[in-house]
Amino acid sequence: MSKYWSEITKSIEPYVCGEQPKDKKYIKLNTNESPYPPSPKVLEAIKNAANGDLRLYPDPDCDEFRKAIAEYYNLSKDEIFIGNGSDEVLAFSFLTFFNTNETIIFPDISYSFYPVYAGLYNLNYRLARLENDFSIPVSEFAEKNGGVIIPNPNAPTGKCLDTDSIKRILNYNSNKVVIIDEAYIDFGGNSVVGLIKEYDNLLVVQTLSKSRSLAGIRVGFAMGNKELIQGLNRVKNSFNSYTIDRVAAAAAVTAIKDKEYFTECVSKVINTRERIVKKLNSLGFNVIPSKANFIFITHKDYAASDLFTKLREKSVLVRYFNKERINNYLRVSIGSDEEMDFFIEKLQEIMDEI
Amino acid sequence: MSKYWSEITKSIEPYVCGEQPKDKKYIKLNTNESPYPPSPKVLEAIKNAANGDLRLYPDPDCDEFRKAIAEYYNLSKDEIFIGNGSDEVLAFSFLTFFNTNETIIFPDISYSFYPVYAGLYNLNYRLARLENDFSIPVSEFAEKNGGVIIPNPNAPTGKCLDTDSIKRILNYNSNKVVIIDEAYIDFGGNSVVGLIKEYDNLLVVQTLSKSRSLAGIRVGFAMGNKELIQGLNRVKNSFNSYTIDRVAAAAAVTAIKDKEYFTECVSKVINTRERIVKKLNSLGFNVIPSKANFIFITHKDYAASDLFTKLREKSVLVRYFNKERINNYLRVSIGSDEEMDFFIEKLQEIMDEI
């Protein structure tokens, strides 16, 4: 603690992201990155953007990228907001729509950045306790509240919520904003982006980090009715006018337009996931049904913390959360087939040794 | 106003950045961009970064770039914080060091984003009235306050504050953070970065947007004692773990290392500035002594607002602020020699016509 820190700075508990160790080479199955490189067209677009125009500020409104998303999802440009990764979009959303004197709700097991944002803005929150099978307790969101955020598919469970349930939550909360965080939606879930025309209070957040293989570029976006988007722009323009640089904008536009490469990568991840789930089942693991590019697994005979440590020793990084209810689970990102085979091989070795 | 907006969202008055019109081609002297392209080595670094690793998250701590700045300024890495443009660095700094129940001070004529940040975080502020010649009233900063921010050189005046005066302000406020915003320092001012070892309460903010010709890439940084930097990291890691993408990081490292190209560009801008100042003086303009890549000019016989409008009609964009005390001034960025000759030519045409 420093005497120079504000009260907020003293009180917050920052988010801790998945480790990025530099001591040796790992099979990285800990941060839900894509095992496949970005589209070759995206790499070409980045090279083309490396020119003298970088001396000029970028378009603060990301007009071209919003146009590309508008076409992709059949929306209008003023229903789209762009941010520096979906984390920034979420950070702006909490400030734009949630008030300190009201209580927002999100699941007790979900993205661990949500309570951090709440801390940063001094918001009250209530945790909706997931059912024992990790499904979302829809009726819990019917109680009076100051706004809702739910990841769909949920992280770290990978479990999806159906569209009818989301409609019920939207109806319960018609005077408050409901954020559906669809970071992982492309891996088998159904996006609720189509509900935007029907529900003024729906904000859908997505990212290029996962299904477009661009975690290294930092572009996310929100979609919702234009009043919500105007609000986000008010906050963003009170914070930083130019959050997306010229190179990232060029990469993002190209990534959205290259549907063929996107579909191919997503299919490969889904196929690998289904193959590995079967394999893990045969090894006695319980795998939560996943529509994401990761799986959440547990074994009744082996402690997740032990498996985590021993996998790390064998150069495989997965994610372990030492938290109530999920401290016997591992979250494993879906890598390439070769990476997943290596993971299974090491897992078997460990299970034989224990 | 939307019923979905938070109280903060309703109350803020967002920053309005210099216009980026798309209707025709302009000589752009309105946003203090460099007239010169980034270093060829930077463009090469960007092309090299366009590879499959973009599927992976960037280094959240920008280790390599902090190392480059540490070497450049003879600091240690933990005295450096990186942000997505100096605007983001400032946005984080206001939240990290200033409290809502205290009153911060900044000059009445300065960067118009400061009151916007104050609005976003619900901070009180007091404006220190610049002297009539636009110099900073140092003794005003001796009154009890909750923190200080001063641009040096000041914007939009271009005027510099000497190091002894900054020391006085640091001494007055030894229990509060004093931010010196050095966005324009490389064009002839003396950086106070050397005072960091002596003053725990000093935070120096710089950017690659101006003197490194990288407005299109969005990288800024803060330097200060490591407790201040830890505070900034706490806030940043409660907002967005990865604010600098892999491509921007590669560009930034290379830009800092290419001192030769940097020196050449900065010299050219200074030479052009001095030449144009003489020319403007001969046309009867009063030019505030500038150590920045822009000049602040006024003429007793011609209204700045008229000149602004007529220059725009002749495809020259400059910046006009319709604000008390400065509403008869124009802020003119220093472009290339050719651009500035065109500007002077059009200005003379307008003065002949009026």
XYZ file of C-alpha atoms in Angstrom:
708
model
C 0.000 0.000 0.000
C 1.259 3.447 -0.863
C 0.102 6.748 0.610
C -0.200 8.002 -2.953
C -2.880 5.470 -3.934
C -6.526 6.490 -4.094
C -9.039 4.699 -1.867
C -10.189 2.696 -4.903
C -6.641 1.614 -5.727
C -6.148 0.414 -2.161
C -9.402 -1.537 -2.096
C -9.387 -3.389 -5.444
C -8.320 -6.969 -6.003
C -6.930 -7.112 -9.548
C -7.645 -9.948 -11.952
C -4.911 -12.535 -12.371
C -4.673 -13.845 -15.908
C -3.522 -17.330 -16.890
C 0.214 -17.683 -16.464
C 2.531 -17.012 -19.401
C 5.715 -18.646 -18.121
C 8.970 -17.991 -19.938
C 11.135 -20.634 -18.228
C 10.618 -23.349 -20.850
C 8.412 -24.397 -23.753
C 4.931 -25.580 -22.723
C 1.901 -27.050 -24.420
C -0.330 -24.093 -23.557
C -3.836 -25.275 -22.713
C -4.418 -22.641 -20.024
C -5.726 -19.448 -21.670
C -8.241 -20.682 -24.281
C -6.226 -19.451 -27.225
C -6.777 -20.963 -30.653
C -4.241 -23.587 -31.718
C -4.496 -22.254 -35.277
C -2.849 -19.122 -36.658
C -4.984 -16.173 -37.826
C -6.239 -16.246 -41.411
C -3.449 -15.705 -43.974
C -5.554 -12.805 -45.270
C -5.392 -11.186 -41.831
C -1.599 -11.443 -41.758
C -1.510 -9.887 -45.232
C -3.788 -7.034 -44.103
C -1.454 -6.315 -41.182
C 1.554 -6.152 -43.507
C -0.332 -3.783 -45.802
C -1.214 -1.554 -42.856
C 2.486 -1.145 -42.032
C 2.822 2.127 -43.930
C 3.318 5.857 -43.454
C -0.314 6.421 -42.475
C 0.557 5.100 -39.010
C 1.691 8.667 -38.259
C -2.036 9.571 -38.265
C -4.601 8.831 -35.567
C -6.930 5.926 -36.335
C -10.652 6.341 -36.931
C -11.995 6.777 -33.366
C -15.320 5.220 -34.392
C -13.893 2.142 -36.185
C -16.330 2.778 -38.989
C -15.081 0.118 -41.371
C -14.992 -2.613 -38.747
C -18.471 -1.757 -37.477
C -19.678 -1.950 -41.075
C -18.154 -5.425 -41.434
C -19.850 -6.686 -38.262
C -23.129 -5.015 -39.235
C -23.083 -6.972 -42.491
C -22.074 -10.192 -40.776
C -24.881 -10.053 -38.190
C -27.458 -8.058 -40.153
C -27.359 -5.097 -37.782
C -26.865 -1.385 -38.321
C -23.532 0.268 -37.542
C -25.001 2.241 -34.644
C -25.865 -1.035 -32.920
C -22.161 -1.895 -32.610
C -19.431 -0.758 -30.211
C -15.748 -1.686 -30.551
C -13.224 -2.097 -27.745
C -9.664 -3.146 -27.044
C -10.560 -6.792 -26.398
C -13.854 -7.916 -24.889
C -12.344 -7.257 -21.446
C -12.274 -3.539 -22.205
C -15.795 -3.746 -23.644
C -16.949 -5.374 -20.391
C -15.074 -2.808 -18.277
C -16.859 0.001 -20.132
C -20.201 -1.829 -19.930
C -20.106 -2.159 -16.138
C -19.509 1.587 -15.834
C -22.055 2.541 -18.497
C -25.015 0.508 -17.251
C -24.558 -0.371 -13.582
C -24.992 1.955 -10.594
C -23.167 1.831 -7.264
C -26.387 1.973 -5.240
C -27.939 -1.072 -6.915
C -27.005 -4.757 -6.861
C -26.067 -6.603 -10.019
C -26.223 -10.389 -10.387
C -23.964 -12.913 -11.998
C -23.321 -16.635 -11.493
C -21.159 -17.708 -8.563
C -19.035 -19.733 -10.962
C -18.248 -17.609 -14.008
C -15.618 -15.322 -15.459
C -13.523 -14.182 -12.529
C -13.097 -10.690 -13.983
C -16.726 -9.757 -13.141
C -16.196 -9.269 -9.378
C -13.010 -7.347 -10.217
C -14.936 -4.826 -12.364
C -17.502 -4.560 -9.582
C -14.677 -3.741 -7.155
C -13.199 -1.146 -9.481
C -16.485 0.748 -9.752
C -17.617 0.079 -6.204
C -20.712 -1.875 -7.320
C -22.689 -4.246 -5.134
C -23.194 -7.704 -6.519
C -25.028 -10.894 -5.632
C -23.873 -14.309 -6.821
C -26.497 -16.626 -8.317
C -25.547 -20.113 -7.188
C -25.262 -22.497 -10.143
C -27.176 -25.776 -9.858
C -25.115 -28.814 -8.882
C -24.727 -29.743 -12.555
C -23.417 -26.187 -13.171
C -26.521 -25.047 -15.055
C -27.659 -21.416 -14.650
C -30.475 -20.980 -12.048
C -32.743 -18.883 -14.288
C -35.313 -17.979 -11.633
C -32.602 -16.421 -9.447
C -32.348 -13.640 -12.029
C -36.012 -12.742 -11.560
C -35.329 -10.957 -8.268
C -35.074 -7.174 -8.372
C -31.566 -6.187 -9.361
C -29.409 -3.510 -10.951
C -28.379 -5.500 -14.007
C -27.241 -8.953 -15.058
C -24.174 -10.443 -16.676
C -23.933 -14.069 -17.797
C -21.281 -15.712 -19.951
C -22.780 -18.002 -22.569
C -21.269 -20.544 -22.857
C -20.293 -20.098 -19.239
C -16.630 -20.013 -18.274
C -14.963 -22.020 -16.876
C -17.693 -24.665 -17.177
C -18.281 -24.456 -20.959
C -21.997 -25.074 -20.406
C -24.590 -23.312 -22.584
C -27.834 -21.600 -21.635
C -30.697 -22.000 -24.130
C -32.260 -18.993 -25.858
C -35.645 -19.406 -24.130
C -33.988 -19.129 -20.739
C -32.167 -15.973 -21.832
C -35.502 -14.536 -23.012
C -36.970 -15.220 -19.577
C -34.071 -13.362 -17.957
C -34.495 -10.452 -20.388
C -38.215 -10.303 -19.611
C -37.637 -10.377 -15.846
C -35.247 -7.421 -16.163
C -36.826 -5.207 -18.780
C -35.688 -2.024 -17.010
C -32.126 -3.173 -16.541
C -29.369 -4.151 -18.918
C -28.650 -7.858 -19.357
C -25.178 -8.540 -20.741
C -24.633 -11.870 -22.458
C -20.904 -12.435 -22.728
C -20.483 -14.594 -25.838
C -16.687 -14.836 -25.903
C -16.983 -18.560 -26.677
C -20.247 -18.651 -28.623
C -18.782 -19.699 -31.982
C -17.796 -23.154 -30.766
C -21.296 -24.620 -30.851
C -23.638 -22.281 -28.957
C -26.475 -20.188 -30.384
C -25.846 -16.448 -30.279
C -28.720 -14.280 -29.022
C -27.646 -11.417 -31.265
C -30.910 -11.921 -33.169
C -32.851 -10.847 -30.049
C -31.413 -7.302 -30.116
C -34.253 -5.966 -32.283
C -36.758 -7.381 -29.775
C -35.031 -6.529 -26.479
C -33.813 -2.975 -25.812
C -32.060 -4.173 -22.667
C -29.849 -6.830 -24.280
C -26.127 -6.268 -24.790
C -24.193 -9.068 -26.499
C -20.395 -9.036 -26.171
C -18.051 -10.977 -28.452
C -14.319 -11.116 -29.217
C -11.879 -11.946 -32.002
C -9.488 -13.537 -29.499
C -10.816 -17.087 -29.607
C -12.656 -18.167 -32.764
C -10.713 -15.719 -34.992
C -7.314 -16.696 -33.517
C -6.487 -13.077 -32.638
C -5.818 -13.017 -28.885
C -2.604 -11.157 -29.763
C -4.453 -8.297 -31.476
C -7.017 -7.197 -28.821
C -10.337 -6.513 -30.458
C -13.754 -7.147 -28.944
C -17.193 -5.710 -29.599
C -20.641 -5.211 -28.135
C -23.957 -5.306 -29.951
C -27.204 -3.844 -28.676
C -29.823 -1.228 -29.403
C -28.386 2.136 -30.331
C -29.161 3.818 -26.993
C -26.971 1.269 -25.245
C -24.230 1.789 -27.831
C -24.461 5.577 -27.420
C -23.964 5.104 -23.686
C -20.864 2.982 -24.260
C -19.490 5.637 -26.601
C -20.070 8.348 -24.000
C -17.990 6.419 -21.483
C -15.284 5.397 -23.947
C -14.961 8.982 -25.172
C -14.501 10.101 -21.585
C -11.672 7.603 -21.167
C -9.711 7.182 -24.421
C -10.844 8.358 -27.858
C -8.724 5.967 -29.864
C -8.726 2.475 -28.386
C -8.218 0.509 -31.626
C -5.080 1.177 -33.612
C -4.880 1.243 -37.410
C -3.218 -2.163 -37.693
C -5.689 -3.880 -35.361
C -8.596 -2.316 -37.254
C -7.282 -3.655 -40.567
C -6.782 -7.119 -39.057
C -10.259 -7.100 -37.508
C -12.097 -6.171 -40.697
C -10.326 -8.908 -42.619
C -10.917 -11.507 -39.910
C -14.681 -10.935 -39.938
C -14.818 -11.078 -43.716
C -12.876 -14.349 -44.066
C -15.780 -16.625 -43.127
C -14.326 -19.679 -44.816
C -11.146 -19.782 -42.743
C -13.129 -19.032 -39.578
C -15.545 -21.934 -40.218
C -12.674 -24.299 -40.909
C -10.826 -23.454 -37.672
C -13.947 -23.622 -35.530
C -14.890 -27.037 -36.999
C -11.457 -28.398 -36.272
C -11.642 -27.232 -32.632
C -15.103 -28.763 -32.202
C -14.013 -32.093 -33.739
C -10.951 -32.258 -31.516
C -13.054 -31.391 -28.475
C -15.537 -34.199 -29.132
C -12.762 -36.729 -29.731
C -10.938 -35.745 -26.529
C -14.126 -35.778 -24.453
C -14.660 -39.437 -25.435
C -11.079 -40.253 -24.591
C -11.351 -38.557 -21.180
C -14.614 -40.341 -20.446
C -12.890 -43.628 -21.145
C -10.235 -42.642 -18.584
C -12.954 -42.111 -15.984
C -13.156 -38.314 -16.156
C -16.427 -36.483 -15.774
C -16.525 -33.787 -18.466
C -19.087 -30.985 -18.253
C -20.876 -30.777 -21.651
C -18.963 -28.012 -23.438
C -19.899 -25.668 -26.260
C -16.635 -23.740 -25.833
C -13.019 -24.140 -26.916
C -12.208 -25.595 -23.529
C -13.500 -28.356 -21.289
C -14.017 -28.512 -17.543
C -13.060 -31.903 -16.157
C -12.906 -33.769 -12.871
C -12.010 -37.282 -11.717
C -13.266 -38.945 -8.568
C -9.983 -40.761 -7.931
C -7.456 -38.053 -8.715
C -7.143 -34.604 -7.147
C -7.264 -31.852 -9.766
C -4.548 -29.884 -7.960
C -2.196 -32.895 -8.199
C -2.959 -33.401 -11.863
C -2.369 -29.690 -12.484
C 1.041 -29.720 -10.812
C 2.192 -32.926 -12.445
C 1.003 -31.827 -15.903
C 2.984 -28.641 -15.449
C 6.093 -30.661 -14.611
C 5.540 -32.530 -17.867
C 5.302 -29.227 -19.796
C 1.513 -29.124 -20.126
C -0.196 -26.003 -18.777
C -3.889 -26.174 -17.887
C -5.907 -23.894 -15.579
C -6.743 -24.741 -11.982
C -8.969 -22.490 -9.835
C -8.535 -23.015 -6.108
C -12.118 -21.934 -5.361
C -15.026 -23.455 -3.524
C -17.108 -25.921 -5.585
C -14.609 -26.090 -8.472
C -11.369 -26.918 -6.695
C -11.422 -30.468 -7.973
C -11.745 -29.396 -11.628
C -9.303 -28.526 -14.382
C -10.103 -26.218 -17.268
C -8.360 -27.480 -20.386
C -8.241 -25.433 -23.597
C -8.717 -27.365 -26.836
C -5.383 -27.331 -28.650
C -4.443 -28.986 -31.909
C -4.909 -32.749 -32.249
C -1.192 -33.253 -31.628
C -1.246 -31.095 -28.501
C -4.299 -32.894 -27.131
C -2.764 -36.305 -27.815
C 0.331 -35.180 -25.890
C -1.918 -33.977 -23.058
C -3.755 -37.331 -22.915
C -0.475 -39.222 -23.021
C 0.939 -37.218 -20.098
C -2.327 -37.527 -18.189
C -2.192 -41.308 -18.540
C 1.424 -41.382 -17.387
C 0.478 -39.343 -14.306
C -2.526 -41.554 -13.508
C -0.305 -44.630 -13.784
C 2.290 -43.087 -11.449
C -0.110 -41.964 -8.707
C -30.570 10.058 -22.272
C -31.539 6.432 -21.876
C -33.117 4.804 -18.831
C -30.456 2.127 -19.142
C -27.552 4.506 -18.550
C -25.868 4.683 -15.162
C -25.824 8.009 -13.286
C -22.200 8.489 -14.347
C -23.036 7.907 -18.013
C -25.798 10.496 -17.829
C -23.604 13.101 -16.147
C -20.375 12.946 -18.160
C -19.394 15.295 -20.980
C -17.219 13.239 -23.320
C -14.056 14.584 -24.936
C -14.355 15.676 -28.549
C -11.238 14.925 -30.548
C -9.978 16.950 -33.512
C -12.142 16.344 -36.570
C -11.151 13.641 -39.064
C -13.309 14.662 -42.028
C -13.708 12.267 -44.910
C -15.402 14.636 -47.408
C -12.199 15.708 -49.174
C -8.421 15.793 -48.870
C -7.129 18.305 -46.307
C -3.769 19.574 -45.142
C -4.212 18.247 -41.612
C -2.745 20.662 -39.080
C -5.396 20.012 -36.434
C -4.367 16.973 -34.363
C -0.601 17.452 -33.796
C 0.363 14.390 -35.780
C 3.861 14.093 -37.212
C 4.193 14.946 -40.905
C 6.808 12.194 -41.207
C 6.135 8.467 -41.435
C 7.288 6.108 -38.656
C 10.846 4.780 -38.862
C 11.300 2.232 -41.683
C 12.565 -0.145 -38.990
C 9.225 0.173 -37.194
C 7.299 -0.713 -40.344
C 9.593 -3.713 -40.796
C 8.988 -4.803 -37.182
C 5.229 -4.667 -37.750
C 5.521 -6.835 -40.852
C 7.616 -9.338 -38.925
C 5.033 -9.444 -36.144
C 2.352 -10.474 -38.655
C 2.731 -14.185 -37.930
C 0.988 -17.144 -36.344
C 1.887 -16.037 -32.813
C -0.953 -13.518 -33.030
C -3.212 -16.389 -31.933
C -1.570 -16.031 -28.492
C -2.209 -13.323 -25.901
C 0.464 -10.628 -25.702
C 2.724 -10.142 -22.701
C 0.415 -8.353 -20.226
C 3.412 -6.587 -18.663
C 5.038 -5.379 -21.916
C 8.345 -6.543 -20.563
C 10.437 -5.926 -23.661
C 9.098 -2.433 -24.218
C 9.581 -1.469 -20.574
C 13.166 -2.717 -20.879
C 13.721 -0.508 -23.946
C 12.406 2.591 -22.146
C 14.366 1.722 -19.010
C 17.546 1.705 -21.072
C 16.608 4.881 -22.915
C 15.926 6.871 -19.733
C 18.237 5.043 -17.335
C 15.395 3.763 -15.163
C 14.481 0.314 -13.901
C 11.634 -1.646 -15.509
C 9.462 -1.385 -12.403
C 9.494 2.401 -12.762
C 7.606 2.146 -16.075
C 3.932 1.585 -16.917
C 2.596 1.070 -20.456
C -0.834 2.054 -21.767
C -2.902 2.177 -24.935
C -1.904 5.758 -25.787
C -1.075 8.390 -23.192
C -4.814 9.113 -22.951
C -5.357 5.670 -21.429
C -2.332 6.188 -19.154
C -3.882 9.463 -17.958
C -7.302 7.848 -17.522
C -5.741 5.174 -15.304
C -3.640 7.760 -13.444
C -6.648 9.886 -12.439
C -8.311 6.794 -10.979
C -5.148 5.458 -9.334
C -4.032 8.612 -7.537
C -6.956 11.009 -7.129
C -9.836 10.721 -4.635
C -13.410 11.927 -5.067
C -13.421 13.759 -1.733
C -10.379 15.885 -2.568
C -9.798 18.655 -5.100
C -7.182 18.302 -7.807
C -5.667 21.275 -9.662
C -4.769 21.850 -13.266
C -4.386 24.966 -15.452
C -7.544 26.644 -16.748
C -6.083 26.477 -20.247
C -4.663 23.005 -20.829
C -5.540 19.620 -22.313
C -9.323 19.514 -22.475
C -9.410 15.815 -21.578
C -8.515 16.561 -17.909
C -11.943 17.852 -16.872
C -13.490 14.918 -18.760
C -11.535 12.383 -16.677
C -12.544 14.298 -13.560
C -16.177 13.992 -14.633
C -15.837 10.278 -15.319
C -14.514 9.576 -11.823
C -16.577 12.217 -10.049
C -13.508 14.176 -8.913
C -13.551 17.781 -7.765
C -11.138 20.079 -9.512
C -9.959 23.675 -9.323
C -8.561 25.527 -12.319
C -5.328 27.467 -11.830
C -5.677 30.593 -13.950
C -2.725 30.989 -16.316
C -0.984 34.385 -16.307
C -1.922 36.718 -19.129
C 1.113 35.564 -21.118
C -0.122 31.958 -20.618
C 2.638 31.018 -18.179
C 1.798 28.602 -15.351
C 1.029 30.343 -12.016
C 3.352 28.221 -9.881
C 2.271 29.561 -6.483
C -1.356 28.564 -7.180
C -0.232 24.948 -6.879
C 0.983 25.557 -3.318
C -2.523 25.501 -1.910
C -3.711 22.279 -0.284
C -5.018 19.956 -2.960
C -5.648 16.336 -3.899
C -3.131 16.139 -6.722
C -1.814 18.094 -9.687
C -1.642 17.594 -13.425
C 0.224 19.934 -15.765
C 1.093 19.410 -19.418
C 4.661 20.437 -20.202
C 4.882 21.936 -22.766
C 1.336 23.059 -22.128
C -1.344 22.367 -24.732
C -2.724 24.219 -26.614
C -0.270 27.037 -25.807
C 2.996 25.173 -26.472
C 4.630 27.043 -23.601
C 7.187 25.306 -21.361
C 7.569 25.342 -17.600
C 11.166 25.292 -16.306
C 12.460 22.463 -14.145
C 12.927 24.653 -11.051
C 9.256 25.614 -11.130
C 8.265 21.954 -11.409
C 10.494 21.202 -8.401
C 8.678 23.902 -6.419
C 5.337 22.303 -7.309
C 6.643 18.856 -6.335
C 7.877 20.221 -3.000
C 4.571 21.967 -2.264
C 2.709 18.690 -2.842
C 4.975 16.062 -1.332
C 2.008 13.991 -0.097
C 0.137 14.109 -3.391
C 0.943 12.906 -6.881
C 2.039 15.508 -9.418
C 1.579 14.342 -13.008
C 3.678 16.048 -15.656
C 2.158 15.253 -19.032
C 5.093 15.358 -21.453
C 3.272 14.397 -24.648
C 5.170 17.153 -26.510
C 8.432 17.238 -24.548
C 10.688 15.994 -27.360
C 10.252 19.130 -29.462
C 12.549 21.330 -27.389
C 11.528 21.040 -23.735
C 13.494 19.476 -20.886
C 11.973 16.291 -19.509
C 11.776 15.999 -15.718
C 12.167 12.223 -15.891
C 15.545 12.678 -14.147
C 13.702 13.907 -11.027
C 11.954 10.565 -10.469
C 14.755 9.251 -8.214
C 14.451 12.382 -6.081
C 10.645 12.808 -5.969
C 8.419 9.880 -4.972
C 5.345 11.875 -5.954
C 6.308 12.587 -9.570
C 4.648 10.767 -12.461
C 5.877 11.630 -15.965
C 3.652 10.635 -18.903
C 4.863 10.384 -22.493
C 3.618 9.017 -25.812
C 4.855 7.582 -29.105
C 2.086 9.409 -31.002
C 3.923 12.658 -31.714
C 7.716 12.530 -31.804
C 7.788 8.858 -32.896
C 5.149 9.354 -35.627
C 2.946 6.586 -34.216
C -0.441 8.194 -33.506
C -1.942 5.284 -35.457
C -0.480 2.657 -33.111
C -1.613 3.820 -29.631
C 1.203 3.451 -27.151
C 1.915 5.735 -24.224
C 3.787 5.267 -20.963
C 4.221 6.611 -17.459
C 7.398 6.786 -15.417
C 7.607 7.190 -11.684
C 8.746 5.489 -8.505
C 7.755 1.852 -8.306
C 4.952 2.353 -5.766
C 3.196 4.646 -8.214
C 3.712 2.124 -11.017
C 2.373 -0.706 -8.827
C -0.751 1.378 -8.234
C -1.247 1.894 -11.960
C -0.859 -1.839 -12.525
C -3.469 -2.595 -9.868
C -5.993 -0.402 -11.666
C -5.068 -1.587 -15.157
C -5.316 -5.213 -14.061
C -8.785 -4.491 -12.704
C -9.817 -3.101 -16.082
C -8.078 -4.943 -18.927
C -5.089 -7.264 -18.566
C -3.834 -6.940 -22.128
C -3.984 -3.352 -23.360
C -1.046 -3.493 -25.793
C -1.263 -5.961 -28.658
C 1.672 -7.948 -30.034
C 2.071 -5.799 -33.141
C 1.966 -2.503 -31.233
C 4.513 -3.852 -28.740
C 6.919 -4.780 -31.549
C 6.480 -1.349 -33.152
C 7.007 0.434 -29.843
C 10.245 -1.360 -28.945
C 11.706 -0.597 -32.354
C 10.607 3.053 -32.278
C 12.371 3.692 -28.974
C 15.541 1.986 -30.165
C 15.801 3.908 -33.456
C 17.207 7.098 -31.938
C 18.756 8.328 -35.166
C 15.486 8.490 -37.102
C 13.727 10.027 -34.092
C 16.331 12.790 -33.782
C 16.142 13.537 -37.496
C 12.325 13.889 -37.497
C 12.253 16.006 -34.367
C 14.939 18.350 -35.766
C 12.991 18.806 -38.963
C 9.828 19.703 -37.052
C 11.703 22.213 -34.870
C 13.380 23.831 -37.890
C 10.070 24.156 -39.714
C 8.440 25.582 -36.594
C 11.082 28.275 -36.177
C 10.894 29.230 -39.848
C 7.087 29.474 -39.779
C 7.072 31.468 -36.548
C 9.232 34.134 -38.227
C 6.957 34.144 -41.236
C 3.847 34.519 -39.064
C 5.465 37.308 -37.061
C 6.135 39.148 -40.310
C 2.415 38.811 -41.110
C 1.550 40.490 -37.822
C 0.658 37.341 -35.836
C 1.479 37.000 -32.180
C 2.898 33.498 -31.658
C 3.183 32.070 -28.142
C 6.788 30.772 -27.717
C 6.406 27.059 -28.490
C 8.449 24.016 -27.515
C 5.864 21.680 -29.052
C 5.011 20.388 -32.531
C 2.290 23.024 -32.777
C 1.988 26.776 -32.356
C -0.718 28.907 -30.785
C -1.297 32.080 -32.764
C -3.472 35.182 -32.720
C -3.800 38.343 -34.785
C -5.197 41.643 -33.539
C -6.857 42.455 -36.877
C -8.320 39.088 -37.830
C -10.782 36.968 -35.867
C -9.440 33.456 -35.285
C -12.875 31.931 -35.917
C -12.984 33.566 -39.377
C -9.492 32.399 -40.215
C -10.395 28.887 -39.063
C -13.490 28.725 -41.283
C -11.797 30.192 -44.323
C -8.731 27.952 -43.968
C -11.081 24.979 -43.856
C -12.741 26.121 -47.074
C -9.265 26.203 -48.605
C -8.580 22.627 -47.434
C -6.410 23.506 -44.429
C -7.556 22.119 -41.083
C -6.337 23.787 -37.892
C -7.844 23.677 -34.394
C -10.051 26.397 -32.949
C -11.302 26.288 -29.337
C -14.359 28.415 -28.705
C -13.469 28.965 -25.053
C -13.000 31.994 -22.854
C -9.516 33.609 -23.067
C -8.439 31.579 -26.107
C -11.291 32.159 -28.541
C -9.158 34.441 -30.681
C -6.381 31.879 -31.087
C -5.676 29.067 -33.529
C -3.638 25.994 -32.720
C -1.640 24.979 -35.767
C 0.264 21.670 -35.908
C 3.687 21.797 -37.545
C 3.436 19.884 -40.811
C 6.089 19.346 -43.463
C 7.724 22.397 -45.051
C 5.472 22.020 -48.092
C 2.326 21.807 -45.945
C 3.314 24.854 -43.915
C 4.120 26.851 -47.053
C 0.648 25.967 -48.362
C -0.848 27.043 -45.026
C 0.983 30.397 -45.127
C -0.039 30.922 -48.762
C -3.724 30.312 -47.951
C -3.496 32.464 -44.833
C -2.137 35.347 -46.909
C -4.915 34.892 -49.482
C -7.509 35.039 -46.703
C -5.955 38.125 -45.100
C -5.949 39.858 -48.500
C -9.612 38.971 -49.064
C -10.928 40.116 -45.676
